[in-house]
Coordinates of C-alpha atoms and ligand atoms in Angstrom, one line a residue:
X1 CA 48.4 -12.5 9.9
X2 CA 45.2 -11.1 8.9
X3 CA 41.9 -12.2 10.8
X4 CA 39.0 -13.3 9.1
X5 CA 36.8 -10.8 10.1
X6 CA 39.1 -8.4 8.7
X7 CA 39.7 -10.5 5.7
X8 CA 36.0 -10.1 4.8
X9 CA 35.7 -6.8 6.2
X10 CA 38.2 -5.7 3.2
X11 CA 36.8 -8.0 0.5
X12 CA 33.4 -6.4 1.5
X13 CA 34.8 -2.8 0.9
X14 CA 36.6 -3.9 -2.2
X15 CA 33.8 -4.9 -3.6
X16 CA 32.0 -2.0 -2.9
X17 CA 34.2 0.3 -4.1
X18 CA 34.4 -1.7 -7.6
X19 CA 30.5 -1.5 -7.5
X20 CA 30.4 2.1 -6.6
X21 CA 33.0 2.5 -9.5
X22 CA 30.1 1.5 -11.7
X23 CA 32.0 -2.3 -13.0
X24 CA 29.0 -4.6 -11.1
X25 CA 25.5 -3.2 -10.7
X26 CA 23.4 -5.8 -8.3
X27 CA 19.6 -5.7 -8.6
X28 CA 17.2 -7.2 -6.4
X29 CA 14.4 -9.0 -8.5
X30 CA 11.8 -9.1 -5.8
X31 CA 8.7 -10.9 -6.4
X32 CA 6.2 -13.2 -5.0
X33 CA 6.1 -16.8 -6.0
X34 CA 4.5 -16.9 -9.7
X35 CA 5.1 -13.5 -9.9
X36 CA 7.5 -14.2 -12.9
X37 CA 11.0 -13.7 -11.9
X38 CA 12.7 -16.6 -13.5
X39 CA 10.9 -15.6 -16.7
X40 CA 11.8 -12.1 -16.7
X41 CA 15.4 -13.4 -15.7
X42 CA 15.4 -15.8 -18.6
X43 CA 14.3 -13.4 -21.2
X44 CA 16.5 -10.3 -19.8
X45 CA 19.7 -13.2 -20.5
X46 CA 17.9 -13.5 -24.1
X47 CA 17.5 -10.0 -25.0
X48 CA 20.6 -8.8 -24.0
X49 CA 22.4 -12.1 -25.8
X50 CA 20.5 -11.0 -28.9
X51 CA 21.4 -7.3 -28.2
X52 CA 21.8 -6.2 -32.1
X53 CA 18.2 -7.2 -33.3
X54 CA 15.0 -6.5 -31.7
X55 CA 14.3 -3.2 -30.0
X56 CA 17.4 -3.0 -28.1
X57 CA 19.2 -2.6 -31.2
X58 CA 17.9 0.7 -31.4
X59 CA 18.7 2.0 -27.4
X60 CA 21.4 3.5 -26.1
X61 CA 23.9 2.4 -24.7
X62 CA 23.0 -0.8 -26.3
X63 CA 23.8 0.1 -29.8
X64 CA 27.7 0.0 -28.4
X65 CA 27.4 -2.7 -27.1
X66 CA 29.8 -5.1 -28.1
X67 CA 29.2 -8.5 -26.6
X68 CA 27.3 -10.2 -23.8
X69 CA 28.6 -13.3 -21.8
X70 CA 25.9 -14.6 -19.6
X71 CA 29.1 -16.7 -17.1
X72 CA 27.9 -20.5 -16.4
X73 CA 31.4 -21.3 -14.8
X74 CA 32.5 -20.0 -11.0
X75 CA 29.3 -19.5 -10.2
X76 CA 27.7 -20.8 -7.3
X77 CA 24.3 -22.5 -8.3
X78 CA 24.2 -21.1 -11.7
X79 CA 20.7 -19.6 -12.8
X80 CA 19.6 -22.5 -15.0
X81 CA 19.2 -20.3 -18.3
X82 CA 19.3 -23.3 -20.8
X83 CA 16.6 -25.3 -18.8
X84 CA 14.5 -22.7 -19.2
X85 CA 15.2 -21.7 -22.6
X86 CA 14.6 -25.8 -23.3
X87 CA 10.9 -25.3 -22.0
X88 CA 9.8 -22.2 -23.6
X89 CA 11.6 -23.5 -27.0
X90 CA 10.4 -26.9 -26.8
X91 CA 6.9 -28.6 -28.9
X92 CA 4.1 -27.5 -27.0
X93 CA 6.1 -24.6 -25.6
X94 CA 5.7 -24.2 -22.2
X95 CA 6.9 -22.5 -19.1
X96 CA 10.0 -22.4 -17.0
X97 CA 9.7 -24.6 -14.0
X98 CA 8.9 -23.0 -10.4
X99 CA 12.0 -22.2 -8.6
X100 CA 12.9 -24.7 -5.7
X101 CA 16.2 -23.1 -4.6
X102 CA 18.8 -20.0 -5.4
X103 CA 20.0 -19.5 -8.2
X104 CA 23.1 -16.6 -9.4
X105 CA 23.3 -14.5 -12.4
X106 CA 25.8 -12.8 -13.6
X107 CA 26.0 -11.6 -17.1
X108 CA 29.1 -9.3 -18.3
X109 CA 28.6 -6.8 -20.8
X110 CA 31.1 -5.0 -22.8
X111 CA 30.9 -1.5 -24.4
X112 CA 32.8 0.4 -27.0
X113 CA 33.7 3.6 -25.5
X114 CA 31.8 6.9 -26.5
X115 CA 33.0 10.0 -27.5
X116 CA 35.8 11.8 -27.0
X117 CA 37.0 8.6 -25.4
X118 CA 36.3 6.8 -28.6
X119 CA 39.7 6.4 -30.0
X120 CA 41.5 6.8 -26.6
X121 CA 40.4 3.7 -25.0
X122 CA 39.5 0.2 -25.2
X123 CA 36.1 -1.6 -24.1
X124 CA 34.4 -1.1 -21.1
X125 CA 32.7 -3.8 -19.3
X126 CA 29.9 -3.9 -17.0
X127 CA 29.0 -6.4 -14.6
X128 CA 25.1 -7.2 -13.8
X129 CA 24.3 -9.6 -10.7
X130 CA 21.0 -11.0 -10.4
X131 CA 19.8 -13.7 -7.9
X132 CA 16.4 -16.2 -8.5
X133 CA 14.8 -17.9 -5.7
X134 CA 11.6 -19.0 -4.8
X135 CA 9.0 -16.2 -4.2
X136 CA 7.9 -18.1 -1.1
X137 CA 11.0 -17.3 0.9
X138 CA 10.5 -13.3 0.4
X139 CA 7.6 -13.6 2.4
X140 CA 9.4 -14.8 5.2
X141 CA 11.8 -11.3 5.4
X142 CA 8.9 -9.7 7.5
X143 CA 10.0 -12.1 10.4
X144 CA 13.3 -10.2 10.8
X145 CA 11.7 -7.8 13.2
X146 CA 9.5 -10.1 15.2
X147 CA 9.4 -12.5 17.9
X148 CA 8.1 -15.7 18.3
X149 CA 4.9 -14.4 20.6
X150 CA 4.5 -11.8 18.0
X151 CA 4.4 -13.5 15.1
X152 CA 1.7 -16.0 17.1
X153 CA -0.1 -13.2 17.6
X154 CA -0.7 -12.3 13.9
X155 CA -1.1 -15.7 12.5
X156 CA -4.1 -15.8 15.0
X157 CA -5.5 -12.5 14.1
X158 CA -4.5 -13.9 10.2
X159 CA -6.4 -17.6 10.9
X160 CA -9.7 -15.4 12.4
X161 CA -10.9 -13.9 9.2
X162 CA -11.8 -15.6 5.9
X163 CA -10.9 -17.5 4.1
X164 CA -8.1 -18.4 5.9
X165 CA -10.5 -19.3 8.9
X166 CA -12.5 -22.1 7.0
X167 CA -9.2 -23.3 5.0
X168 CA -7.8 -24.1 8.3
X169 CA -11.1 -25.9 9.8
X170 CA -9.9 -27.6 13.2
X171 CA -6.0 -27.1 13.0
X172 CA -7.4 -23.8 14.3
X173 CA -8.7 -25.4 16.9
X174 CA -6.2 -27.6 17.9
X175 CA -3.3 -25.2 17.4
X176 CA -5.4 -22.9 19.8
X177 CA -6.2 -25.6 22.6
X178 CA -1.9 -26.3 23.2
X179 CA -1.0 -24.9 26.5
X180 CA 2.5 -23.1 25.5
X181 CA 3.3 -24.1 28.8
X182 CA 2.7 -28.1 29.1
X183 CA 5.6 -30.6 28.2
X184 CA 5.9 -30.6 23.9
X185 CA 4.8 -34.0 22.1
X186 CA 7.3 -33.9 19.5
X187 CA 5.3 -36.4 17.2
X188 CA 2.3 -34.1 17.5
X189 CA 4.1 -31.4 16.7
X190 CA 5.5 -33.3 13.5
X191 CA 2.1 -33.9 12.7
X192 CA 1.1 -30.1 13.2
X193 CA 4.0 -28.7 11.3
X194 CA 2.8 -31.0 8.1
X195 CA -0.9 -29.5 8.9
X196 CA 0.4 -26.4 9.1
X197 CA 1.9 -26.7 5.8
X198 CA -0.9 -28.5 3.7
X199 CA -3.3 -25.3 5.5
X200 CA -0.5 -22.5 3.8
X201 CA -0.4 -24.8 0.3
X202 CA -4.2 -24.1 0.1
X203 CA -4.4 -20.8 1.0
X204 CA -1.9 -20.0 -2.3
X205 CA -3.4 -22.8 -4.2
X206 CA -7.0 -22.7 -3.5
X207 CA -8.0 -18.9 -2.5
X208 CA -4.6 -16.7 -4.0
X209 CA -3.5 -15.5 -0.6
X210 CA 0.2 -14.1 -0.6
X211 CA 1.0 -14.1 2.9
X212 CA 1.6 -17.6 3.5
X213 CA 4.7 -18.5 6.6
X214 CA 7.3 -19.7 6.8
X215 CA 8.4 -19.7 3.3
X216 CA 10.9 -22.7 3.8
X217 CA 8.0 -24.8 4.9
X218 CA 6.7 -25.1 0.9
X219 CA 9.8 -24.8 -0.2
X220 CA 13.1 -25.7 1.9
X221 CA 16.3 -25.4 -0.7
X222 CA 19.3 -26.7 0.0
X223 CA 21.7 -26.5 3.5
X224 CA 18.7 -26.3 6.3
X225 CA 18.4 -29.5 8.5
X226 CA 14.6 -30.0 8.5
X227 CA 14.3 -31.0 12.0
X228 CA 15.0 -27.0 12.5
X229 CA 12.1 -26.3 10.4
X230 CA 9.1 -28.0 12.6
X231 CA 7.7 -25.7 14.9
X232 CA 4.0 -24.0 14.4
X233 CA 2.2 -20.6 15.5
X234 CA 0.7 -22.2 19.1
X235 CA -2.5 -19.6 18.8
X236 CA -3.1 -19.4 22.4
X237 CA 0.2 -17.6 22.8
X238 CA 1.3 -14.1 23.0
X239 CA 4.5 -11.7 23.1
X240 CA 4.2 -12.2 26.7
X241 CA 4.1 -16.1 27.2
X242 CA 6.8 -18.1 28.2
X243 CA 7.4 -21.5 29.0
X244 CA 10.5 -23.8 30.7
X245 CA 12.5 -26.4 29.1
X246 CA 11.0 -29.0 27.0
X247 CA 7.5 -26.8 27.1
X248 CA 5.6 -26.5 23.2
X249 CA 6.6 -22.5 23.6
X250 CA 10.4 -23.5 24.1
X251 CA 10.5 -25.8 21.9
X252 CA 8.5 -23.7 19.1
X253 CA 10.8 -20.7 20.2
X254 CA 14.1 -22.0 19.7
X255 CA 13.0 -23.0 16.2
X256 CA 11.3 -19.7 15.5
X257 CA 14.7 -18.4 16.3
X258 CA 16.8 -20.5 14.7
X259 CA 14.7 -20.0 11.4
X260 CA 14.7 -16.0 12.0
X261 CA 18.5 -15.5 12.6
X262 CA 20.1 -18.0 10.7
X263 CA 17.9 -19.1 7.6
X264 CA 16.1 -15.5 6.6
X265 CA 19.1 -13.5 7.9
X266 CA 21.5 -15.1 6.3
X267 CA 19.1 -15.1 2.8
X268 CA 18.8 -11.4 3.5
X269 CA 22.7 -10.5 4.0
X270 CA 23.7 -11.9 1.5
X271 CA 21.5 -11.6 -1.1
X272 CA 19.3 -8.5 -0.5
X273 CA 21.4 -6.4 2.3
X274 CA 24.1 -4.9 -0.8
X275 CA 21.5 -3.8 -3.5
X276 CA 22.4 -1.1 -5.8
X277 CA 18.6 -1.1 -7.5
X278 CA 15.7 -2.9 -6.9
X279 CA 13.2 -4.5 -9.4
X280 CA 9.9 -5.4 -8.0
X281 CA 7.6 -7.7 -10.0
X282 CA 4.0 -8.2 -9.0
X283 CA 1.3 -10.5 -10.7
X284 CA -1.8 -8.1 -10.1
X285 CA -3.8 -9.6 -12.6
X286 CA -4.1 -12.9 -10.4
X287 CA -5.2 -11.3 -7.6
X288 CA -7.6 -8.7 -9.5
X289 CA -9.4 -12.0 -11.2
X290 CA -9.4 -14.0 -7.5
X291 CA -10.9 -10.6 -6.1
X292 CA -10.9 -8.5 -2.6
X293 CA -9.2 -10.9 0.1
X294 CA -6.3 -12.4 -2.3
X295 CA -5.7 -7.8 -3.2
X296 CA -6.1 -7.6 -0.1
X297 CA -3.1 -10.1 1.4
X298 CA -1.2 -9.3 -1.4
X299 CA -1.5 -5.4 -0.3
X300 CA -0.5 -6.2 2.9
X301 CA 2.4 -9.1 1.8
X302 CA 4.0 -6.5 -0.4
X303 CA 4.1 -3.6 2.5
X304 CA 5.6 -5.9 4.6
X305 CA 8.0 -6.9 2.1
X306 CA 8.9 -3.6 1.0
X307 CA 9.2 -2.6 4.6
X308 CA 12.2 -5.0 5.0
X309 CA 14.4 -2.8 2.8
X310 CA 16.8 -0.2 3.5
X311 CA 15.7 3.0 1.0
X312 CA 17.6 6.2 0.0
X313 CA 20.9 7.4 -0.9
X314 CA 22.9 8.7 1.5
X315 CA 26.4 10.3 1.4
X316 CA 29.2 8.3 -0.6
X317 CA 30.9 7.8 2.7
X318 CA 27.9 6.4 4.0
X319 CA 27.2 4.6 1.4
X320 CA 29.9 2.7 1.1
X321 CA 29.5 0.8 3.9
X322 CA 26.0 1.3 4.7
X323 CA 24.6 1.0 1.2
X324 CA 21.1 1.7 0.3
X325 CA 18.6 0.9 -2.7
X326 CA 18.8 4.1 -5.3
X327 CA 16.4 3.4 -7.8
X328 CA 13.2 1.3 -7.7
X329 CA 11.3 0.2 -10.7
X330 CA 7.4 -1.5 -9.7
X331 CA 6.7 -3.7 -12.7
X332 CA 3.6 -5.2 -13.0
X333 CA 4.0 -8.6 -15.1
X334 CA 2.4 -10.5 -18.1
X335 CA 0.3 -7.5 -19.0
X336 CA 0.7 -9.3 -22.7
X337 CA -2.8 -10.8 -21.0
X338 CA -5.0 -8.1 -21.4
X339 CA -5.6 -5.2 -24.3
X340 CA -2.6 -2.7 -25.2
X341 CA -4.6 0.0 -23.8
X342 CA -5.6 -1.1 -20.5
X343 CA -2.1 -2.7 -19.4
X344 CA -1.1 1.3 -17.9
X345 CA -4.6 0.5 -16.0
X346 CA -3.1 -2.9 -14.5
X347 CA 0.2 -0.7 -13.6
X348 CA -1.4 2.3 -12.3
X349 CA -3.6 -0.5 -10.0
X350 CA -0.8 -1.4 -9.1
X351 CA 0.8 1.5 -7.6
X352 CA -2.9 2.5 -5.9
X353 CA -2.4 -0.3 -4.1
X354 CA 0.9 0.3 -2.7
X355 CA 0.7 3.9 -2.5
X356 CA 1.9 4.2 0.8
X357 CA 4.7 2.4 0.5
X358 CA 5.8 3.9 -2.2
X359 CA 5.5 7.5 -0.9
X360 CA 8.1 6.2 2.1
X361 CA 10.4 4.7 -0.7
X362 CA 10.2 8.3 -2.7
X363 CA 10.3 9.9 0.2
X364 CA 13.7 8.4 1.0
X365 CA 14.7 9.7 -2.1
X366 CA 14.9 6.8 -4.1
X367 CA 13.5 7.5 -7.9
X368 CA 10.4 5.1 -8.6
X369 CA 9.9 4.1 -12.1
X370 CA 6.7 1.6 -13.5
X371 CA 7.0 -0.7 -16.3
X372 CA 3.9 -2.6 -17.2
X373 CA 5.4 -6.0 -18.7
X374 CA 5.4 -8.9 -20.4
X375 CA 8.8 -10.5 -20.4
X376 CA 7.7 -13.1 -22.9
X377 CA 4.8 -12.1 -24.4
X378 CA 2.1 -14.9 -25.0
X379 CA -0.7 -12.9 -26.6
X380 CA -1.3 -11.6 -29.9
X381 CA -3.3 -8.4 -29.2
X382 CA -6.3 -8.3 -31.6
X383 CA -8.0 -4.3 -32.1
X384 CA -8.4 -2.7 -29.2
X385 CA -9.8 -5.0 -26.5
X386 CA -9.3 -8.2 -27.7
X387 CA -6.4 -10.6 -27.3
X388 CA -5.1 -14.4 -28.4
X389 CA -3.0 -16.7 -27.7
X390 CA -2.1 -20.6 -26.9
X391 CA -4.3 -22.9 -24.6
X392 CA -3.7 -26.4 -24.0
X393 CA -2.1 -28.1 -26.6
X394 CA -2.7 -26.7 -29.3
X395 CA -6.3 -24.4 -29.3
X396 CA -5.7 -20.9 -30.3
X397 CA -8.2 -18.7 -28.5
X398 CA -9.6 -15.0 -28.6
X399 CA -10.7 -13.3 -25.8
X400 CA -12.0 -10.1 -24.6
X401 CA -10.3 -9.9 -20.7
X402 CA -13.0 -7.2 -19.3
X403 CA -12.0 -3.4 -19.2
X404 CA -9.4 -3.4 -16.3
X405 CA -10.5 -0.2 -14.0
X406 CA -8.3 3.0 -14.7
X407 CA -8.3 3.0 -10.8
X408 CA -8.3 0.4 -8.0
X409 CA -11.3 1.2 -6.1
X410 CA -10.5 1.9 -2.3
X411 CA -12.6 -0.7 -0.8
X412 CA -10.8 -2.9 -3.7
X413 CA -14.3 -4.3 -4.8
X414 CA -14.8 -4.5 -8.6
X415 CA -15.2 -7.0 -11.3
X416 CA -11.6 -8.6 -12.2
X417 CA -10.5 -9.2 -15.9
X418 CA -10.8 -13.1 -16.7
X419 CA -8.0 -14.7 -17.7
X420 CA -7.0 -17.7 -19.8
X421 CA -3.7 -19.5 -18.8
X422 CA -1.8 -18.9 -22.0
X423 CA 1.1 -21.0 -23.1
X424 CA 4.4 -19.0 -24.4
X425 CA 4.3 -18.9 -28.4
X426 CA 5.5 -21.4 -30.7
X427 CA 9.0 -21.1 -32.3
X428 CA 10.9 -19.2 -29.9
X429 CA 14.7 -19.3 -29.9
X430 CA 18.0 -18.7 -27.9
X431 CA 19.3 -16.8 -30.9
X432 CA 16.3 -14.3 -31.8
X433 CA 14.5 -11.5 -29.1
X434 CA 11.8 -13.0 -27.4
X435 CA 8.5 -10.5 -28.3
X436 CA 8.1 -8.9 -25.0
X437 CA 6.6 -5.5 -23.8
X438 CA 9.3 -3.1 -22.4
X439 CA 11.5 -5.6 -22.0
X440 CA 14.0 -3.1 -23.7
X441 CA 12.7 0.0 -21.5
X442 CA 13.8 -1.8 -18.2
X443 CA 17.4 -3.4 -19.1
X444 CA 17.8 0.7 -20.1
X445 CA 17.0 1.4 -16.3
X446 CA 19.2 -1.0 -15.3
X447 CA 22.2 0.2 -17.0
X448 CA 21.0 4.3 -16.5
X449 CA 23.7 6.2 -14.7
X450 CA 25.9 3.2 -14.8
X451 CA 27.3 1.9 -18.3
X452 CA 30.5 3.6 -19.1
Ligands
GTP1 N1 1.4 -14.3 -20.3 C1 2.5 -14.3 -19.6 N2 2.6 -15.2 -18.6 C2 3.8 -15.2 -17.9 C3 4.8 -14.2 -18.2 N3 5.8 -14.5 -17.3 C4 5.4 -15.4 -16.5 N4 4.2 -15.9 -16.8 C5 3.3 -16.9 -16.2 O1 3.6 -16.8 -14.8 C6 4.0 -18.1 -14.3 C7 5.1 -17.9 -13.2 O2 6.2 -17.3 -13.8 P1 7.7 -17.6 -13.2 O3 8.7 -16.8 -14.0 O4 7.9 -19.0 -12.9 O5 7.5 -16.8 -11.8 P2 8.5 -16.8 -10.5 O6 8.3 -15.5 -9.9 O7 9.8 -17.3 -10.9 O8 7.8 -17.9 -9.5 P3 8.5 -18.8 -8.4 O9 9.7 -19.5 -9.0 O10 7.4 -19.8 -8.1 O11 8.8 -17.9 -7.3 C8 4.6 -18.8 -15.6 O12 4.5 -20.2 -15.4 C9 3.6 -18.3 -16.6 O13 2.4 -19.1 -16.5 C10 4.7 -13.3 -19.3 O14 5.5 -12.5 -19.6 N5 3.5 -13.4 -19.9
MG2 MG1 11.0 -18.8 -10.3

């Protein structure tokens, strides 16, 4: 009899080797909540579904591409492509929901050979895996390497400055008067927990701030017990504190700890630990209208983020049971929003402000690549500064965004583009391309190196 442990052991293997044999490619979409994952998800699914019009007619290897099968059965949670079609097809159009809980993708392409090849064999398929989830629960990946008397620590360092200082008001106050020490009130701490929560709604809803934790706590998904997720930062705490049985730091701790090893961990292994490329999709036109603190967190939200991934190539031994991210592509989203000449300024923004991390990622040898897009473009672009689209119901507006800077300015102090929430455009449709901007250059990075 074969133990489990060896039984998934195997399976793992297996599974890399087919991957490593180029059949599946997985790629991490990484992005923070609104940073437009399920749209660039939903109109990847569309673009390669109508691979023989539109611009990906005209790449390779798409041009042998022979059909596309975007799998709805023996999936787990299936990626809910024909919701989201329904709302960006529907009269108004409008978008795709926010994600509340995972979702899979899996889309199986098959190619006529090239070649030599040609007449010597049949098709060859490819396999791309993609996972959705909400953007709140990448946030929470940071907690991997932390305690509980660390992670206090930071949220009180986070809570001191503003605006996170005044959007708290007194749950500052009466998060930093508990005594880790004294017997918990487990009503209070319900009552803290939902206080806690309303405070981190604000600080994404009201001032743009990214770092906003635990994730779950906005949004829980499916399969966690939520008396596991009610514990708080107690502010008066440090990595030194301690406290016996039934105390608010025990209590908290166990939580903490529950939430660290079993709800992100698990979330990471299985979904982010086995990544054969990563795409990472930021919304930096948000943050660049809502100004210096909401660049700010998101500066420091996406290093900490990035910093929970394991870069570089190593040997193929190694890599086939320690695997590591290869390629990166930083994609900075719904540049359809601003002028055709200034959406390389919103990219190259961007990567100034995550310069650092992105000289470790190269420097593990990982080949970066930037894609300023729009996956479903919602503006018409008018001459050279000007743009249009949908607002509201019906009103279709021009607008001049501002001149974005070709540079982000190191104190990160300039005036932002202004923006108009645009609807998607009228009469899309499952069976035609959705207009997009490099829609086509990125599904050609995901298949470089890999198609057969
Ligand atoms: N103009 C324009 N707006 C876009 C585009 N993609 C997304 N948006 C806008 O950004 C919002 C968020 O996009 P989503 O795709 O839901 O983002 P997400 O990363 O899946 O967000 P969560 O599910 O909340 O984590 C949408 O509701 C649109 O308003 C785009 O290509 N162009
Ligand atoms: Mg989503």
């Amino acid at each position: 009899m074969v133990a489990v442990g060896n039984v998934n052991w195997i399976k793992k293997t297996q599974d890399r080797i087919a991957r490593l044999a180029g059949q599946t490619i997985r790629v991490g979409v990484t992005g923070l909540s609104g940073a437009g994952k399920t749209t660039f998800i939903t109109s990847l699914i569309n673009q390669l579904e109508n691979h023989q019009r539109g611009l990906l007619a005209r790449r390779s290897p798409f041009d042998r591409l022979v059909s596309v099968r975007w799998q709805r059965d023996g999936v787990a949670n299936p990626f809910p492509y024909i919701e989201a079609l329904g709302a960006l097809s529907a009269t108004p159009a409008h978008w795709p929901s926010s994600t509340v809980d995972l979702a899979r993708v899996v889309i199986d392409l098959q190619f006529r050979p090239d070649g030599l090849l040609k007449s010597l064999q049949g098709s060859r398929s490819v396999r791309i895996e993609l996972l959705d989830y909400p953007g709140e629960w990448l946030l929470d990946l940071p907690l991997l390497g932390m305690g509980y008397g660390q992670w206090c620590e930071q949220m009180a360092s986070l809570l001191e400055s503003e605006p996170r200082r005044s959007l708290a008001g007194d749950l500052r106050d009466r998060l930093g008067r508990i005594d880790p020490g004294e017997p918990c009130d487990p009503a209070l701490l319900g009552q803290l927990t939902a206080d806690w929560t309303a405070f981190m709604r604000a600080c994404r809803t009201e001032a743009g701030l990214s770092r906003n934790q635990p994730g779950r706590f906005l949004l829980p998904g499916s399969g966690i017990a939520p008396d596991m997720l009610a514990f708080v930062p107690l502010l008066s705490a440090n990595r030194f504190s301690a406290g016996g049985q039934g105390s608010w730091w025990a209590k908290c701790e166990e939580r903490f700890n529950y939430y660290r090893d079993f709800v992100v961990k698990g979330f990471y292994d299985e979904h982010f630990s086995q990544l054969d490329r990563q795409i990472l999709l930021v919304d930096m036109l948000e943050p660049m209208q809502a100004g210096q603190a909401a660049l700010r967190d998101l500066k420091l939200a996406l290093e900490e983020v990035m910093g929970s991934f394991r870069y570089g190539r190593n040997s193929v031994l190694q890599r086939l049971f320690s695997p590591r991210i290869g390629r990166m592509a930083i994609c900075a989203t719904k540049v359809d929003q601003v002028a055709p000449a200034q959406q390389r300024s919103v990219q190259q923004c961007l990567e100034d402000l995550v310069t650092d991390s992105l000289s470790d990622v190269r420097h593990g040898g990982v080949e970066v690549q930037g894609f300023p897009l729009a996956a479903v473009r919602a503006a018409d672009q008018q001459g050279e500064t000007m743009v249009a689209g949908l607002v509201g119901e019906t009103a279709y507006v021009r607008y001049q965004p501002v001149t974005v800077p070709s540079h982000l300015p190191l104190d990160l102090e300039f005036a932002g583009p202004r923006l108009l929430h645009l609807r998607p455009p009228g009469g899309l449709h499952r069976n035609e391309p959705f207009p997009h901007f490099r829609m086509d250059e990125l599904a050609g990075w995901i298949l470089e190196g890999r198609y057969p």
